[in-house]
Amino acid sequence: MERLPGFRDFYPEPLPNQDVWSADVRNHIFETWRAVARCYGFREYDGPPLEPLELYIAKSGEEIVGQLYNFTDKGDRAVALRPEMTPTLARMVAAHERNYKKPIKWFAIPQLFRYERQQKGRLREHFQLNADIFGESDPAADAELLALLIDTLRAFKLTADDFVVRLSSRNAWQEFFNQRCSDPAKAYDFYQIIDKLEREDPAQSGAKLTALGFSLDDVRAFIQAAEPTAELALILANLVARGLSDFVKVDYNVIRGLAYYTGPVFEAFDKKGEFRAIAGGGRYDNLVKQVTGGKVNLPGLGFGMGDVVLTELLKARGKLKIQVVGLYYDIFWLIEDESLRLESLAYIQQLRDSGRAVDYPLTGVKSDKQFKRALEIKARVMFKLARTGTGLVFSVRNLIAKEERETTDFEEACKIAEAWLSSLS
Ligand code: HAM
Protein backbone atom coordinates (compact mmCIF):
# COMPACT_ATOMS: atom_id res chain seq x y z
CA MET A 1 0.00 0.00 0.00
CA GLU A 2 1.48 3.31 -1.14
CA ARG A 3 1.18 6.54 0.81
CA LEU A 4 -1.02 9.25 -0.71
CA PRO A 5 0.67 11.71 -3.11
CA GLY A 6 1.91 14.86 -1.36
CA PHE A 7 2.17 13.15 2.05
CA ARG A 8 5.39 12.19 3.79
CA ASP A 9 6.84 9.33 5.82
CA PHE A 10 9.30 10.47 8.48
CA TYR A 11 11.94 7.84 9.32
CA PRO A 12 14.67 7.91 11.98
CA GLU A 13 18.20 8.41 10.63
CA PRO A 14 20.04 6.90 8.85
CA LEU A 15 17.42 7.14 6.11
CA PRO A 16 16.70 4.06 3.96
CA ASN A 17 16.47 6.17 0.76
CA GLN A 18 16.02 9.70 -0.60
CA ASP A 19 12.28 9.32 -0.97
CA VAL A 20 11.56 9.60 2.76
CA TRP A 21 11.92 12.46 5.22
CA SER A 22 14.04 12.51 8.36
CA ALA A 23 12.27 12.46 11.71
CA ASP A 24 15.54 13.64 13.30
CA VAL A 25 15.71 16.68 11.02
CA ARG A 26 12.07 17.43 11.77
CA ASN A 27 12.83 17.35 15.50
CA HIS A 28 15.81 19.64 14.98
CA ILE A 29 13.58 22.12 13.13
CA PHE A 30 10.81 22.01 15.74
CA GLU A 31 13.30 22.38 18.62
CA THR A 32 14.91 25.39 16.95
CA TRP A 33 11.52 26.98 16.24
CA ARG A 34 10.45 26.48 19.87
CA ALA A 35 13.71 27.80 21.30
CA VAL A 36 13.65 31.07 19.34
CA ALA A 37 9.90 31.66 19.87
CA ARG A 38 10.45 31.29 23.61
CA CYS A 39 13.35 33.78 23.54
CA TYR A 40 10.85 36.28 22.19
CA GLY A 41 8.35 35.46 24.95
CA PHE A 42 5.84 33.60 22.77
CA ARG A 43 3.65 30.97 24.48
CA GLU A 44 2.70 27.72 22.76
CA TYR A 45 -0.93 26.88 21.88
CA ASP A 46 -2.66 24.34 19.65
CA GLY A 47 -6.09 23.78 18.18
CA PRO A 48 -8.06 21.01 16.42
CA PRO A 49 -6.83 19.73 13.04
CA LEU A 50 -10.45 19.46 11.89
CA GLU A 51 -12.63 22.58 11.85
CA PRO A 52 -16.06 23.61 10.57
CA LEU A 53 -15.74 24.33 6.84
CA GLU A 54 -17.35 27.71 7.44
CA LEU A 55 -14.28 28.93 9.34
CA TYR A 56 -12.35 29.13 6.07
CA ILE A 57 -15.07 30.27 3.66
CA ALA A 58 -14.66 34.00 3.06
CA LYS A 59 -11.86 34.32 5.63
CA SER A 60 -8.92 32.71 3.90
CA GLY A 61 -9.73 33.64 0.30
CA GLU A 62 -10.51 31.69 -2.87
CA GLU A 63 -7.08 30.14 -3.36
CA ILE A 64 -7.04 28.31 -0.04
CA VAL A 65 -10.74 27.43 -0.15
CA GLY A 66 -10.14 25.77 -3.53
CA GLN A 67 -7.45 23.61 -1.88
CA LEU A 68 -9.46 22.42 1.12
CA TYR A 69 -9.61 18.82 2.21
CA ASN A 70 -13.28 18.99 3.14
CA PHE A 71 -16.02 16.44 3.65
CA THR A 72 -19.28 15.83 5.50
CA ASP A 73 -18.73 14.00 8.78
CA LYS A 74 -20.96 11.26 10.23
CA GLY A 75 -22.97 13.92 12.06
CA ASP A 76 -23.72 15.70 8.76
CA ARG A 77 -21.37 18.57 9.54
CA ALA A 78 -19.43 20.27 6.76
CA VAL A 79 -15.83 20.06 8.00
CA ALA A 80 -12.30 20.68 6.67
CA LEU A 81 -8.78 19.67 7.67
CA ARG A 82 -7.05 22.92 8.61
CA PRO A 83 -5.22 24.43 5.62
CA GLU A 84 -3.76 27.19 7.82
CA MET A 85 -3.76 28.08 11.52
CA THR A 86 -4.78 31.73 11.50
CA PRO A 87 -8.61 31.32 11.46
CA THR A 88 -8.42 28.77 14.31
CA LEU A 89 -6.18 31.11 16.28
CA ALA A 90 -8.49 34.08 15.69
CA ARG A 91 -11.41 31.97 16.97
CA MET A 92 -9.44 30.80 20.04
CA VAL A 93 -8.16 34.27 20.93
CA ALA A 94 -11.61 35.84 20.45
CA ALA A 95 -13.19 33.26 22.80
CA HIS A 96 -10.84 33.90 25.74
CA GLU A 97 -8.91 37.09 25.08
CA ARG A 98 -10.06 38.59 28.39
CA ASN A 99 -8.09 35.95 30.28
CA TYR A 100 -4.83 37.07 28.74
CA LYS A 101 -2.78 40.23 29.16
CA LYS A 102 -2.12 42.16 25.95
CA PRO A 103 -0.20 41.96 23.80
CA ILE A 104 -0.94 38.26 23.37
CA LYS A 105 2.13 36.59 21.82
CA TRP A 106 1.52 32.97 20.89
CA PHE A 107 3.11 30.33 18.68
CA ALA A 108 2.15 26.87 17.39
CA ILE A 109 3.56 24.16 15.12
CA PRO A 110 0.47 22.73 13.40
CA GLN A 111 0.37 20.20 10.57
CA LEU A 112 -1.66 21.74 7.74
CA PHE A 113 -3.39 20.19 4.75
CA ARG A 114 -3.87 21.73 1.30
CA TYR A 115 -4.94 19.84 -1.80
CA GLU A 116 -2.32 21.48 -4.02
CA ARG A 117 -0.59 20.28 -7.15
CA GLN A 118 2.50 18.52 -5.79
CA GLN A 119 5.70 20.32 -6.85
CA LYS A 120 9.06 21.38 -5.42
CA GLY A 121 8.36 23.06 -2.07
CA ARG A 122 4.64 22.28 -2.20
CA LEU A 123 3.09 19.18 -0.69
CA ARG A 124 -0.39 18.26 0.49
CA GLU A 125 0.61 18.41 4.13
CA HIS A 126 3.26 20.46 5.85
CA PHE A 127 4.19 21.72 9.29
CA GLN A 128 4.26 25.43 9.91
CA LEU A 129 5.65 27.54 12.69
CA ASN A 130 2.97 30.15 13.38
CA ALA A 131 3.82 33.16 15.52
CA ASP A 132 1.18 35.81 16.08
CA ILE A 133 0.60 38.92 18.18
CA PHE A 134 -2.82 40.28 19.21
CA GLY A 135 -3.87 43.55 20.78
CA GLU A 136 -1.15 45.86 19.47
CA SER A 137 -1.60 48.16 16.47
CA ASP A 138 1.75 49.97 16.75
CA PRO A 139 4.30 49.08 14.01
CA ALA A 140 6.65 48.11 16.86
CA ALA A 141 4.70 44.83 16.92
CA ASP A 142 5.28 44.29 13.18
CA ALA A 143 9.00 44.89 13.70
CA GLU A 144 9.10 42.49 16.67
CA LEU A 145 7.49 39.79 14.56
CA LEU A 146 9.90 40.39 11.67
CA ALA A 147 12.83 40.21 14.08
CA LEU A 148 11.51 36.85 15.32
CA LEU A 149 11.22 35.61 11.73
CA ILE A 150 14.77 36.73 10.90
CA ASP A 151 16.23 35.31 14.12
CA THR A 152 14.47 32.00 13.52
CA LEU A 153 16.21 31.66 10.16
CA ARG A 154 19.49 32.87 11.68
CA ALA A 155 19.19 30.15 14.34
CA PHE A 156 19.54 27.65 11.46
CA LYS A 157 22.82 29.42 10.59
CA LEU A 158 21.31 31.11 7.53
CA THR A 159 22.81 34.53 6.86
CA ALA A 160 21.87 37.70 4.95
CA ASP A 161 23.55 36.04 1.94
CA ASP A 162 21.05 33.18 2.15
CA PHE A 163 17.67 34.89 2.59
CA VAL A 164 15.81 38.19 2.48
CA VAL A 165 12.47 39.30 3.89
CA ARG A 166 10.53 41.23 1.29
CA LEU A 167 8.43 43.78 3.13
CA SER A 168 5.36 45.35 1.59
CA SER A 169 2.10 46.94 2.60
CA ARG A 170 -1.50 46.32 1.69
CA ASN A 171 -2.10 49.97 2.69
CA ALA A 172 0.34 51.12 0.02
CA TRP A 173 -1.47 49.02 -2.57
CA GLN A 174 -4.85 50.14 -1.23
CA GLU A 175 -3.81 53.75 -1.76
CA PHE A 176 -2.53 52.92 -5.26
CA PHE A 177 -5.86 51.23 -5.97
CA ASN A 178 -8.01 54.05 -4.54
CA GLN A 179 -6.18 56.69 -6.58
CA ARG A 180 -7.00 54.83 -9.79
CA CYS A 181 -10.27 53.01 -9.16
CA SER A 182 -13.46 53.93 -7.32
CA ASP A 183 -15.00 50.45 -7.21
CA PRO A 184 -13.89 48.67 -4.00
CA ALA A 185 -15.42 45.41 -5.28
CA LYS A 186 -12.51 45.14 -7.72
CA ALA A 187 -9.84 45.31 -4.98
CA TYR A 188 -9.66 41.56 -4.29
CA ASP A 189 -9.20 40.70 -7.99
CA PHE A 190 -6.58 43.44 -8.28
CA TYR A 191 -4.63 41.98 -5.31
CA GLN A 192 -4.78 38.52 -6.85
CA ILE A 193 -3.18 39.83 -10.07
CA ILE A 194 -0.39 41.57 -8.10
CA ASP A 195 0.14 38.40 -6.03
CA LYS A 196 0.76 36.38 -9.23
CA LEU A 197 2.71 39.07 -11.12
CA GLU A 198 6.10 37.39 -10.72
CA ARG A 199 4.83 33.92 -11.57
CA GLU A 200 2.47 34.73 -14.43
CA ASP A 201 3.14 35.60 -18.08
CA PRO A 202 3.37 39.44 -18.22
CA ALA A 203 1.01 39.57 -21.22
CA GLN A 204 -1.61 37.70 -19.19
CA SER A 205 -1.18 39.95 -16.10
CA GLY A 206 -1.23 43.03 -18.35
CA ALA A 207 -4.50 41.94 -19.97
CA LYS A 208 -6.10 41.24 -16.58
CA LEU A 209 -4.97 44.62 -15.24
CA THR A 210 -6.29 46.44 -18.31
CA ALA A 211 -9.65 44.70 -17.89
CA LEU A 212 -9.84 46.17 -14.37
CA GLY A 213 -8.79 49.63 -15.60
CA PHE A 214 -5.09 49.51 -14.57
CA SER A 215 -1.87 49.44 -16.59
CA LEU A 216 1.04 47.05 -16.15
CA ASP A 217 3.57 49.88 -16.69
CA ASP A 218 1.97 51.95 -13.94
CA VAL A 219 2.05 48.96 -11.56
CA ARG A 220 5.68 48.22 -12.46
CA ALA A 221 6.75 51.84 -11.90
CA PHE A 222 5.17 51.74 -8.42
CA ILE A 223 7.01 48.52 -7.56
CA GLN A 224 10.26 49.86 -8.99
CA ALA A 225 10.13 53.04 -6.83
CA ALA A 226 9.79 50.89 -3.65
CA GLU A 227 9.04 54.02 -1.65
CA PRO A 228 8.39 52.94 1.98
CA THR A 229 5.15 54.17 3.54
CA ALA A 230 5.45 56.01 6.88
CA GLU A 231 4.51 52.76 8.64
CA LEU A 232 7.13 50.72 6.78
CA ALA A 233 9.74 53.40 7.53
CA LEU A 234 9.06 52.94 11.28
CA ILE A 235 9.39 49.18 10.99
CA LEU A 236 12.66 49.53 9.06
CA ALA A 237 14.10 51.98 11.62
CA ASN A 238 13.22 49.52 14.39
CA LEU A 239 15.05 46.72 12.58
CA VAL A 240 18.05 48.97 11.87
CA ALA A 241 18.36 49.53 15.65
CA ARG A 242 18.58 45.77 16.16
CA GLY A 243 21.24 45.40 13.47
CA LEU A 244 18.84 43.37 11.35
CA SER A 245 18.35 45.74 8.42
CA ASP A 246 20.47 43.63 6.02
CA PHE A 247 17.77 41.00 6.14
CA VAL A 248 14.87 43.17 4.88
CA LYS A 249 14.01 45.15 1.79
CA VAL A 250 10.88 46.97 0.69
CA ASP A 251 9.37 45.04 -2.19
CA TYR A 252 5.85 45.79 -3.39
CA ASN A 253 5.75 42.64 -5.50
CA VAL A 254 4.59 41.00 -2.29
CA ILE A 255 0.91 41.46 -1.50
CA ARG A 256 -0.04 38.00 -0.11
CA GLY A 257 -2.74 35.76 -1.53
CA LEU A 258 -4.76 35.35 1.67
CA ALA A 259 -7.83 37.56 1.95
CA TYR A 260 -7.58 38.80 5.54
CA TYR A 261 -4.39 40.91 5.51
CA THR A 262 -4.88 44.63 6.13
CA GLY A 263 -1.50 46.36 6.66
CA PRO A 264 2.19 45.50 6.35
CA VAL A 265 2.76 42.10 4.70
CA PHE A 266 5.97 40.21 4.06
CA GLU A 267 7.49 37.05 2.65
CA ALA A 268 10.92 35.49 3.20
CA PHE A 269 12.75 34.07 0.19
CA ASP A 270 16.12 32.48 -0.45
CA LYS A 271 18.43 35.03 -2.05
CA LYS A 272 19.22 32.94 -5.11
CA GLY A 273 15.52 32.71 -5.92
CA GLU A 274 15.65 28.91 -6.24
CA PHE A 275 12.84 28.09 -3.86
CA ARG A 276 9.24 29.05 -3.10
CA ALA A 277 8.59 31.36 -0.15
CA ILE A 278 10.09 30.14 3.14
CA ALA A 279 7.63 32.14 5.23
CA GLY A 280 4.88 34.68 4.85
CA GLY A 281 2.67 36.82 7.00
CA GLY A 282 1.41 40.24 7.88
CA ARG A 283 -1.16 42.28 9.75
CA TYR A 284 -4.83 41.26 9.82
CA ASP A 285 -6.60 43.80 12.00
CA ASN A 286 -10.17 42.77 11.03
CA LEU A 287 -10.03 38.99 11.25
CA VAL A 288 -11.04 38.61 14.91
CA LYS A 289 -13.97 40.93 14.27
CA GLN A 290 -15.02 38.88 11.23
CA VAL A 291 -14.72 35.55 13.03
CA THR A 292 -16.85 36.78 15.95
CA GLY A 293 -19.42 38.58 13.84
CA GLY A 294 -18.29 41.92 15.26
CA LYS A 295 -18.39 40.93 18.97
CA VAL A 296 -14.65 41.10 19.59
CA ASN A 297 -12.28 43.50 17.90
CA LEU A 298 -8.55 42.93 18.33
CA PRO A 299 -5.76 43.84 15.92
CA GLY A 300 -3.64 40.86 14.95
CA LEU A 301 -0.51 40.05 12.98
CA GLY A 302 1.63 37.00 12.43
CA PHE A 303 3.53 34.75 10.08
CA GLY A 304 3.79 31.13 9.04
CA MET A 305 7.07 29.38 8.21
CA GLY A 306 6.77 26.00 6.50
CA ASP A 307 9.08 23.04 7.14
CA VAL A 308 9.20 21.86 3.50
CA VAL A 309 10.93 24.81 1.84
CA LEU A 310 13.05 25.38 4.94
CA THR A 311 14.36 21.79 4.89
CA GLU A 312 15.07 21.99 1.14
CA LEU A 313 16.94 25.27 1.60
CA LEU A 314 18.97 24.07 4.60
CA LYS A 315 19.95 20.94 2.68
CA ALA A 316 20.95 22.93 -0.40
CA ARG A 317 23.07 25.34 1.66
CA GLY A 318 24.74 22.56 3.66
CA LYS A 319 23.23 23.73 6.96
CA LEU A 320 21.72 20.42 7.98
CA LYS A 321 24.86 18.80 9.30
CA ILE A 322 23.22 18.11 12.61
CA GLN A 323 24.76 15.31 14.58
CA VAL A 324 22.26 12.58 13.93
CA VAL A 325 23.29 10.02 16.48
CA GLY A 326 20.69 7.53 15.35
CA LEU A 327 20.15 5.19 18.27
CA TYR A 328 21.27 6.81 21.43
CA TYR A 329 21.83 5.13 24.76
CA ASP A 330 24.03 5.81 27.76
CA ILE A 331 24.16 2.27 29.08
CA PHE A 332 23.93 -1.24 27.72
CA TRP A 333 23.03 -3.96 30.22
CA LEU A 334 24.54 -7.27 29.18
CA ILE A 335 22.66 -10.37 30.31
CA GLU A 336 25.07 -13.27 30.23
CA ASP A 337 23.38 -15.43 32.83
CA GLU A 338 19.68 -15.84 31.89
CA SER A 339 18.89 -16.88 35.45
CA LEU A 340 19.70 -13.27 36.44
CA ARG A 341 17.32 -11.65 33.85
CA LEU A 342 14.65 -10.67 36.41
CA GLU A 343 17.19 -9.20 38.85
CA SER A 344 18.77 -7.35 35.94
CA LEU A 345 15.38 -5.89 34.94
CA ALA A 346 14.94 -4.50 38.46
CA TYR A 347 18.29 -2.67 38.21
CA ILE A 348 17.63 -1.50 34.62
CA GLN A 349 14.36 -0.03 35.88
CA GLN A 350 16.26 1.90 38.58
CA LEU A 351 18.76 3.27 36.07
CA ARG A 352 15.94 4.41 33.78
CA ASP A 353 14.12 5.97 36.75
CA SER A 354 17.26 8.02 37.34
CA GLY A 355 16.98 9.36 33.78
CA ARG A 356 19.56 7.21 32.01
CA ALA A 357 18.85 5.70 28.57
CA VAL A 358 19.40 1.97 28.93
CA ASP A 359 19.19 -0.85 26.39
CA TYR A 360 19.40 -4.60 26.99
CA PRO A 361 18.61 -7.82 25.04
CA LEU A 362 14.89 -8.65 25.11
CA THR A 363 15.61 -12.37 24.74
CA GLY A 364 18.58 -14.66 25.32
CA VAL A 365 21.39 -13.73 22.91
CA LYS A 366 25.06 -14.76 22.88
CA SER A 367 27.34 -12.37 24.78
CA ASP A 368 29.44 -11.42 21.73
CA LYS A 369 26.28 -10.37 19.85
CA GLN A 370 25.19 -8.30 22.83
CA PHE A 371 28.58 -6.65 22.95
CA LYS A 372 28.33 -5.78 19.24
CA ARG A 373 24.91 -4.26 19.87
CA ALA A 374 26.31 -2.15 22.74
CA LEU A 375 28.87 -0.68 20.34
CA GLU A 376 26.29 -0.16 17.57
CA ILE A 377 24.05 1.89 19.80
CA LYS A 378 27.08 3.91 20.95
CA ALA A 379 26.52 3.05 24.60
CA ARG A 380 29.31 4.48 26.69
CA VAL A 381 28.95 2.24 29.71
CA MET A 382 28.08 -1.44 29.97
CA PHE A 383 26.71 -3.18 33.07
CA LYS A 384 26.73 -6.89 33.78
CA LEU A 385 25.44 -8.87 36.72
CA ALA A 386 27.13 -12.15 37.66
CA ARG A 387 26.98 -14.72 40.41
CA THR A 388 29.99 -15.35 42.60
CA GLY A 389 30.39 -17.97 45.30
CA THR A 390 29.13 -15.50 47.91
CA GLY A 391 26.49 -13.48 46.05
CA LEU A 392 26.07 -11.05 43.15
CA VAL A 393 28.69 -8.82 41.59
CA PHE A 394 28.17 -5.88 39.24
CA SER A 395 30.76 -5.23 36.60
CA VAL A 396 30.78 -1.75 35.08
CA ARG A 397 32.73 -1.20 31.88
CA ASN A 398 33.75 2.08 30.34
CA LEU A 399 33.34 1.28 26.64
CA ILE A 400 35.28 4.33 25.52
CA ALA A 401 38.30 4.09 27.84
CA LYS A 402 38.03 0.26 27.91
CA GLU A 403 38.28 0.14 31.68
CA GLU A 404 36.35 -2.21 33.96
CA ARG A 405 35.47 -2.13 37.67
CA GLU A 406 33.63 -4.63 39.86
CA THR A 407 31.58 -4.10 42.98
CA THR A 408 28.94 -5.94 44.96
CA ASP A 409 27.14 -2.68 45.77
CA PHE A 410 24.68 -1.37 43.12
CA GLU A 411 24.89 2.23 44.41
CA GLU A 412 28.66 2.09 44.11
CA ALA A 413 28.31 0.71 40.55
CA CYS A 414 25.97 3.59 39.68
CA LYS A 415 28.43 6.15 41.09
CA ILE A 416 31.23 4.71 38.92
CA ALA A 417 28.95 4.78 35.85
CA GLU A 418 27.78 8.36 36.55
CA ALA A 419 31.36 9.60 36.96
CA TRP A 420 32.31 8.03 33.63
CA LEU A 421 29.17 9.22 31.84
CA SER A 422 29.62 12.80 32.99
CA SER A 423 33.30 12.83 32.02
CA LEU A 424 32.47 11.33 28.62
CA SER A 425 29.56 13.64 27.69
P1 HAM B 1 1.09 30.99 3.69
O1 HAM B 1 1.89 31.98 2.93
O2 HAM B 1 -0.06 30.35 3.00
O3 HAM B 1 0.60 31.74 5.01
O4 HAM B 1 2.05 29.86 4.23
C1 HAM B 1 3.22 30.16 4.96
C2 HAM B 1 4.37 29.27 4.52
O5 HAM B 1 3.98 27.91 4.66
C3 HAM B 1 4.76 29.39 3.05
O6 HAM B 1 5.66 30.46 2.86
C4 HAM B 1 5.39 28.04 2.76
O7 HAM B 1 6.74 27.98 3.24
C5 HAM B 1 4.59 27.11 3.64
N1 HAM B 1 3.55 26.42 2.85
C6 HAM B 1 2.32 26.86 2.50
N2 HAM B 1 1.68 25.95 1.77
C7 HAM B 1 2.51 24.89 1.63
C8 HAM B 1 2.43 23.61 0.98
N3 HAM B 1 1.35 23.23 0.32
N4 HAM B 1 3.50 22.80 1.07
C9 HAM B 1 4.60 23.15 1.74
N5 HAM B 1 4.73 24.33 2.39
C10 HAM B 1 3.71 25.19 2.33
C11 HAM B 1 -0.27 31.23 5.91
O8 HAM B 1 -0.60 30.08 5.95
C12 HAM B 1 -0.70 32.24 6.95
N6 HAM B 1 -1.80 31.64 7.74
C13 HAM B 1 0.48 32.63 7.82
C14 HAM B 1 0.12 33.61 8.88
C15 HAM B 1 0.14 33.40 10.23
N7 HAM B 1 -0.30 34.84 8.68
C16 HAM B 1 -0.54 35.41 9.85
N8 HAM B 1 -0.29 34.54 10.81
GROMACS .gro file of C-alpha atoms in nm, residues 194-379:
model
  186
  194ILE     CA    1  -0.039   4.157  -0.810
  195ASP     CA    2   0.014   3.840  -0.603
  196LYS     CA    3   0.076   3.638  -0.923
  197LEU     CA    4   0.271   3.907  -1.112
  198GLU     CA    5   0.610   3.739  -1.072
  199ARG     CA    6   0.483   3.392  -1.157
  200GLU     CA    7   0.247   3.473  -1.443
  201ASP     CA    8   0.314   3.560  -1.808
  202PRO     CA    9   0.337   3.944  -1.822
  203ALA     CA   10   0.101   3.957  -2.122
  204GLN     CA   11  -0.161   3.770  -1.919
  205SER     CA   12  -0.118   3.995  -1.610
  206GLY     CA   13  -0.123   4.303  -1.835
  207ALA     CA   14  -0.450   4.194  -1.997
  208LYS     CA   15  -0.610   4.124  -1.658
  209LEU     CA   16  -0.497   4.462  -1.524
  210THR     CA   17  -0.629   4.644  -1.831
  211ALA     CA   18  -0.965   4.470  -1.789
  212LEU     CA   19  -0.984   4.617  -1.437
  213GLY     CA   20  -0.879   4.963  -1.560
  214PHE     CA   21  -0.509   4.951  -1.457
  215SER     CA   22  -0.187   4.944  -1.659
  216LEU     CA   23   0.104   4.705  -1.615
  217ASP     CA   24   0.357   4.988  -1.669
  218ASP     CA   25   0.197   5.195  -1.394
  219VAL     CA   26   0.205   4.896  -1.156
  220ARG     CA   27   0.568   4.822  -1.246
  221ALA     CA   28   0.675   5.184  -1.190
  222PHE     CA   29   0.517   5.174  -0.842
  223ILE     CA   30   0.701   4.852  -0.756
  224GLN     CA   31   1.026   4.986  -0.899
  225ALA     CA   32   1.013   5.304  -0.683
  226ALA     CA   33   0.979   5.089  -0.365
  227GLU     CA   34   0.904   5.402  -0.165
  228PRO     CA   35   0.839   5.294   0.198
  229THR     CA   36   0.515   5.417   0.354
  230ALA     CA   37   0.545   5.601   0.688
  231GLU     CA   38   0.451   5.276   0.864
  232LEU     CA   39   0.713   5.072   0.678
  233ALA     CA   40   0.974   5.340   0.753
  234LEU     CA   41   0.906   5.294   1.128
  235ILE     CA   42   0.939   4.918   1.099
  236LEU     CA   43   1.266   4.953   0.906
  237ALA     CA   44   1.410   5.198   1.162
  238ASN     CA   45   1.322   4.952   1.439
  239LEU     CA   46   1.505   4.672   1.258
  240VAL     CA   47   1.805   4.897   1.187
  241ALA     CA   48   1.836   4.953   1.565
  242ARG     CA   49   1.858   4.577   1.616
  243GLY     CA   50   2.124   4.540   1.347
  244LEU     CA   51   1.884   4.337   1.135
  245SER     CA   52   1.835   4.574   0.842
  246ASP     CA   53   2.047   4.363   0.602
  247PHE     CA   54   1.777   4.100   0.614
  248VAL     CA   55   1.487   4.317   0.488
  249LYS     CA   56   1.401   4.515   0.179
  250VAL     CA   57   1.088   4.697   0.069
  251ASP     CA   58   0.937   4.504  -0.219
  252TYR     CA   59   0.585   4.579  -0.339
  253ASN     CA   60   0.575   4.264  -0.550
  254VAL     CA   61   0.459   4.100  -0.229
  255ILE     CA   62   0.091   4.146  -0.150
  256ARG     CA   63  -0.004   3.800  -0.011
  257GLY     CA   64  -0.274   3.576  -0.153
  258LEU     CA   65  -0.476   3.535   0.167
  259ALA     CA   66  -0.783   3.756   0.195
  260TYR     CA   67  -0.758   3.880   0.554
  261TYR     CA   68  -0.439   4.091   0.551
  262THR     CA   69  -0.488   4.463   0.613
  263GLY     CA   70  -0.150   4.636   0.666
  264PRO     CA   71   0.219   4.550   0.635
  265VAL     CA   72   0.276   4.210   0.470
  266PHE     CA   73   0.597   4.021   0.406
  267GLU     CA   74   0.749   3.705   0.265
  268ALA     CA   75   1.092   3.549   0.320
  269PHE     CA   76   1.275   3.407   0.019
  270ASP     CA   77   1.612   3.248  -0.045
  271LYS     CA   78   1.843   3.503  -0.205
  272LYS     CA   79   1.922   3.294  -0.511
  273GLY     CA   80   1.552   3.271  -0.592
  274GLU     CA   81   1.565   2.891  -0.624
  275PHE     CA   82   1.284   2.809  -0.386
  276ARG     CA   83   0.924   2.905  -0.310
  277ALA     CA   84   0.859   3.136  -0.015
  278ILE     CA   85   1.009   3.014   0.314
  279ALA     CA   86   0.763   3.214   0.523
  280GLY     CA   87   0.488   3.468   0.485
  281GLY     CA   88   0.267   3.682   0.700
  282GLY     CA   89   0.141   4.024   0.788
  283ARG     CA   90  -0.116   4.228   0.975
  284TYR     CA   91  -0.483   4.126   0.982
  285ASP     CA   92  -0.660   4.380   1.200
  286ASN     CA   93  -1.017   4.277   1.103
  287LEU     CA   94  -1.003   3.899   1.125
  288VAL     CA   95  -1.104   3.861   1.491
  289LYS     CA   96  -1.397   4.093   1.427
  290GLN     CA   97  -1.502   3.888   1.123
  291VAL     CA   98  -1.472   3.555   1.303
  292THR     CA   99  -1.685   3.678   1.595
  293GLY     CA  100  -1.942   3.858   1.384
  294GLY     CA  101  -1.829   4.192   1.526
  295LYS     CA  102  -1.839   4.093   1.897
  296VAL     CA  103  -1.465   4.110   1.959
  297ASN     CA  104  -1.228   4.350   1.790
  298LEU     CA  105  -0.855   4.293   1.833
  299PRO     CA  106  -0.576   4.384   1.592
  300GLY     CA  107  -0.364   4.086   1.495
  301LEU     CA  108  -0.051   4.005   1.298
  302GLY     CA  109   0.163   3.700   1.243
  303PHE     CA  110   0.353   3.475   1.008
  304GLY     CA  111   0.379   3.113   0.904
  305MET     CA  112   0.707   2.938   0.821
  306GLY     CA  113   0.677   2.600   0.650
  307ASP     CA  114   0.908   2.304   0.714
  308VAL     CA  115   0.920   2.186   0.350
  309VAL     CA  116   1.093   2.481   0.184
  310LEU     CA  117   1.305   2.538   0.494
  311THR     CA  118   1.436   2.179   0.489
  312GLU     CA  119   1.507   2.199   0.114
  313LEU     CA  120   1.694   2.527   0.160
  314LEU     CA  121   1.897   2.407   0.460
  315LYS     CA  122   1.995   2.094   0.268
  316ALA     CA  123   2.095   2.293  -0.040
  317ARG     CA  124   2.307   2.534   0.166
  318GLY     CA  125   2.474   2.256   0.366
  319LYS     CA  126   2.323   2.373   0.696
  320LEU     CA  127   2.172   2.042   0.798
  321LYS     CA  128   2.486   1.880   0.930
  322ILE     CA  129   2.322   1.811   1.261
  323GLN     CA  130   2.476   1.531   1.458
  324VAL     CA  131   2.226   1.258   1.393
  325VAL     CA  132   2.329   1.002   1.648
  326GLY     CA  133   2.069   0.753   1.535
  327LEU     CA  134   2.015   0.519   1.827
  328TYR     CA  135   2.127   0.681   2.143
  329TYR     CA  136   2.183   0.513   2.476
  330ASP     CA  137   2.403   0.581   2.776
  331ILE     CA  138   2.416   0.227   2.908
  332PHE     CA  139   2.393  -0.124   2.772
  333TRP     CA  140   2.303  -0.396   3.022
  334LEU     CA  141   2.454  -0.727   2.918
  335ILE     CA  142   2.266  -1.037   3.031
  336GLU     CA  143   2.507  -1.327   3.023
  337ASP     CA  144   2.338  -1.543   3.283
  338GLU     CA  145   1.968  -1.584   3.189
  339SER     CA  146   1.889  -1.688   3.545
  340LEU     CA  147   1.970  -1.327   3.644
  341ARG     CA  148   1.732  -1.165   3.385
  342LEU     CA  149   1.465  -1.067   3.641
  343GLU     CA  150   1.719  -0.920   3.885
  344SER     CA  151   1.877  -0.735   3.594
  345LEU     CA  152   1.538  -0.589   3.494
  346ALA     CA  153   1.494  -0.450   3.846
  347TYR     CA  154   1.829  -0.267   3.821
  348ILE     CA  155   1.763  -0.150   3.462
  349GLN     CA  156   1.436  -0.003   3.588
  350GLN     CA  157   1.626   0.190   3.858
  351LEU     CA  158   1.876   0.327   3.607
  352ARG     CA  159   1.594   0.441   3.378
  353ASP     CA  160   1.412   0.597   3.675
  354SER     CA  161   1.726   0.802   3.734
  355GLY     CA  162   1.698   0.936   3.378
  356ARG     CA  163   1.956   0.721   3.201
  357ALA     CA  164   1.885   0.570   2.857
  358VAL     CA  165   1.940   0.197   2.893
  359ASP     CA  166   1.919  -0.085   2.639
  360TYR     CA  167   1.940  -0.460   2.699
  361PRO     CA  168   1.861  -0.782   2.504
  362LEU     CA  169   1.489  -0.865   2.511
  363THR     CA  170   1.561  -1.237   2.474
  364GLY     CA  171   1.858  -1.466   2.532
  365VAL     CA  172   2.139  -1.373   2.291
  366LYS     CA  173   2.506  -1.476   2.288
  367SER     CA  174   2.734  -1.237   2.478
  368ASP     CA  175   2.944  -1.142   2.173
  369LYS     CA  176   2.628  -1.037   1.985
  370GLN     CA  177   2.519  -0.830   2.283
  371PHE     CA  178   2.858  -0.665   2.295
  372LYS     CA  179   2.833  -0.578   1.924
  373ARG     CA  180   2.491  -0.426   1.987
  374ALA     CA  181   2.631  -0.215   2.274
  375LEU     CA  182   2.887  -0.068   2.034
  376GLU     CA  183   2.629  -0.016   1.757
  377ILE     CA  184   2.405   0.189   1.980
  378LYS     CA  185   2.708   0.391   2.095
  379ALA     CA  186   2.652   0.305   2.460
   0.00000   0.00000   0.00000
